[in-house]
C-alpha atoms as one frame of an Amber mdcrd trajectory, in Angstrom:
protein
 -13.142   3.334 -22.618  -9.675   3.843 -22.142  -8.924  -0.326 -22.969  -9.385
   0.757 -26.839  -5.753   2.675 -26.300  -3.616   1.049 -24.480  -0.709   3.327
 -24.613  -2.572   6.264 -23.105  -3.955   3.890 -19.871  -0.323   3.564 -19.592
   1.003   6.929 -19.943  -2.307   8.080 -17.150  -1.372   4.912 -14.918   2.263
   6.235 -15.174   0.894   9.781 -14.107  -1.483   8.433 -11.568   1.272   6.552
 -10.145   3.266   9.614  -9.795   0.664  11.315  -7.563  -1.301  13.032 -10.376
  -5.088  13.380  -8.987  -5.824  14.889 -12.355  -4.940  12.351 -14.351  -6.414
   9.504 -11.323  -9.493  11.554 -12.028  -9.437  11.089 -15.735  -8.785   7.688
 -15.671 -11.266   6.615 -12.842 -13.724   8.525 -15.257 -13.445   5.672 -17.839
 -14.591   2.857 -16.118 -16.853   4.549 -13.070 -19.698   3.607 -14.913 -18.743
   0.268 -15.507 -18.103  -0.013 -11.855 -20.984   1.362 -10.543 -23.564  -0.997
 -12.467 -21.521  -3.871 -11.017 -21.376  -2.536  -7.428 -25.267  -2.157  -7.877
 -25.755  -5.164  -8.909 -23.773  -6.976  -5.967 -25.606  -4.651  -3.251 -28.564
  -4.071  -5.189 -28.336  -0.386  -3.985 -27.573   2.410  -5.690 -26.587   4.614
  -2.679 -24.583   1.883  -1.194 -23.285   0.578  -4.654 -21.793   4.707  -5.202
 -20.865   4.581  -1.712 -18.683   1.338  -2.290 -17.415   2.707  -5.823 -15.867
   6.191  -4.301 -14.869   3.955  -1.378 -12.787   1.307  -3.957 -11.804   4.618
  -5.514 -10.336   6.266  -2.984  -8.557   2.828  -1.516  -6.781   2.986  -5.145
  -5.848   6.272  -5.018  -3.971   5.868  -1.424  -2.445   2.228  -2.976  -1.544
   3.641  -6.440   2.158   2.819  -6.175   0.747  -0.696  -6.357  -0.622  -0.242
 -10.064   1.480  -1.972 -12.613   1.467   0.751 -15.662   1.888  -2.516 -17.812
  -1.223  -3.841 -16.942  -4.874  -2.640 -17.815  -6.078  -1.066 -14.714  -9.848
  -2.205 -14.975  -9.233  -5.314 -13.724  -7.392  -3.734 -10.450 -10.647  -1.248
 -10.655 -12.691  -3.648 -10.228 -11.377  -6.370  -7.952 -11.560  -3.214  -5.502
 -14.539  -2.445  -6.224 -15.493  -6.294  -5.464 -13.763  -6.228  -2.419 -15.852
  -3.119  -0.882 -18.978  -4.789  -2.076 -17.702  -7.733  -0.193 -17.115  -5.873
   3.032 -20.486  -4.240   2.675 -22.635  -7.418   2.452 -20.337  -8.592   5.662
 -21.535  -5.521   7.586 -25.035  -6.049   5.930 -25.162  -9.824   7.401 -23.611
  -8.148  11.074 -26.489  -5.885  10.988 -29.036  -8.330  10.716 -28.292 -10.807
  12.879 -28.426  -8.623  15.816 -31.243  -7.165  14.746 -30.235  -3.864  12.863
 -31.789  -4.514   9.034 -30.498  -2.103   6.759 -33.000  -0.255   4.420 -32.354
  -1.263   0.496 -33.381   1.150  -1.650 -36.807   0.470  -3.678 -36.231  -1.604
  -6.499 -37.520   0.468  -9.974 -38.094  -1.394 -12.946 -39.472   0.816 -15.832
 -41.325  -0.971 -18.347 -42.258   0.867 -21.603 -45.396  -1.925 -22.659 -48.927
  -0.659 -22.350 -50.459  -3.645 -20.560 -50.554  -2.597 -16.969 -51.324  -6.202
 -15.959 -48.261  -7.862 -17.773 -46.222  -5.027 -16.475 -47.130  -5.899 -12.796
 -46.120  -9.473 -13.682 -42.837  -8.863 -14.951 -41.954  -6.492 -12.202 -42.791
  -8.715  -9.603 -40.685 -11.200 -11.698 -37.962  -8.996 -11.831 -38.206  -8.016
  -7.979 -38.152 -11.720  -6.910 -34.925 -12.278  -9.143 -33.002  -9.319  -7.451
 -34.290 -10.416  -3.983 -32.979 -14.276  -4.323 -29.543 -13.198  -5.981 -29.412
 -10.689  -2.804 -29.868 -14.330  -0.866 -27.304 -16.304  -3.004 -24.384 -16.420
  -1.022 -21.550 -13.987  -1.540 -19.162 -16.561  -3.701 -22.287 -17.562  -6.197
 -23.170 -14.172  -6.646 -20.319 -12.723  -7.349 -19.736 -15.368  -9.778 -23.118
 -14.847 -11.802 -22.923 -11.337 -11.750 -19.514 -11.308 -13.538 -20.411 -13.618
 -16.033 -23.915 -13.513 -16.502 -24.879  -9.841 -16.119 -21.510  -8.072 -16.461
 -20.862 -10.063 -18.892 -17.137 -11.078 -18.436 -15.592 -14.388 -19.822 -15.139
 -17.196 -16.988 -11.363 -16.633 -17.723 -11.644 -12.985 -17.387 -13.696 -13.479
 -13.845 -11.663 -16.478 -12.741  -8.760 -14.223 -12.807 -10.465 -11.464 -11.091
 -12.118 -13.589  -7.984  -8.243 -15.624  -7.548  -9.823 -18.876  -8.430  -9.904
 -21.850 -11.080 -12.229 -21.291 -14.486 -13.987 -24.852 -13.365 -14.789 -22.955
  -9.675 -16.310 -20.242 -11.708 -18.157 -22.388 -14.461 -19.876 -24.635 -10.744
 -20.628 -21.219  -9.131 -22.053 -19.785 -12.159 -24.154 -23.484 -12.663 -25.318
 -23.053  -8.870 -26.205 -19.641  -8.832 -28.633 -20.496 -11.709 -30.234 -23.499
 -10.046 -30.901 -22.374  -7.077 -32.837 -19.216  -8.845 -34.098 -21.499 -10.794
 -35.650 -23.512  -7.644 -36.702 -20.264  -6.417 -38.455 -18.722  -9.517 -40.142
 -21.328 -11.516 -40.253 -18.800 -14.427 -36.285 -18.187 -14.643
């Protein structure tokens, strides 16, 4: 990733900046993956999680004079990246209440173990995890999805979501609960 060198994030940001789509494409290179496994875990979608990445993608690229070449980029990546996943579950939510469900794509869990029975256990497991983070409410699951799956420090996620470290230490704690309510075996 492009973090481990500062100096050449710069020089691309400087380039990208400048209107450079080569260098915008070299640089979005570096942390599209990144991005896409946390837009797919926010939408729980992998069509609608690359739909929201080139979306975020191309909002940076027309908003580019607003990247400060002194600053890492991924966390302006993925704030926008957050913010079309956030727009997406709105739309989502619209949609259902009058009456127009989306379809999610199938959730696929491979699982390597021989024991067919087990297998069917933990996928079912796994299933009902994704389905009541897709029910946690936008805030929380941002929140645990940073943190806990993404992996990010509550500093490093506070900054990102515009809130306290304490707000994102008693959204990560409620997110957990209320799975925890939900699936006995969490």
């Amino acid at each position: 990733m492009l973090g481990a060198d500062p100096h050449l994030e710069r020089q691309l940001i400087e380039r990208v900046v400048a209107g450079d789509k080569t260098a915008f494409g070299h640089l979005a290179k570096q942390h599209t993956g990144r991005l896409l496994m946390l837009a797919r875990r926010m939408l729980s979608s992998t069509s609608q999680a690359e739909d929201a990445v080139q979306d975020a993608l191309a909002s940076v690229w027309v908003a580019r004079h607003r990247i400060d070449p002194e600053r890492p980029v991924g966390p302006f990546l993925t704030t926008s990246v957050l913010n079309k996943c956030r727009d997406n579950l709105r739309r989502r939510k619209a949609a259902g209440l009058i009456g127009i469900a989306p379809s999610l794509d199938e959730i696929v869990i491979a699982d390597d173990r021989p024991d067919p029975e087990a297998s069917a256990v933990t996928r079912n497991t796994l299933a009902a995890l994704q389905k009541e983070i897709e029910r946690l409410p936008v805030r929380l699951r941002e929140a645990l999805v940073l943190v806990a799956i993404d992996g990010r420090s509550q500093v490093e996620a506070a900054d990102l979501l515009g809130v306290t470290e304490k707000a994102i230490e008693t959204r990560v704690y409620r997110a957990r609960k209320r799975l925890r309510e939900k699936i006995p075996d969490f």
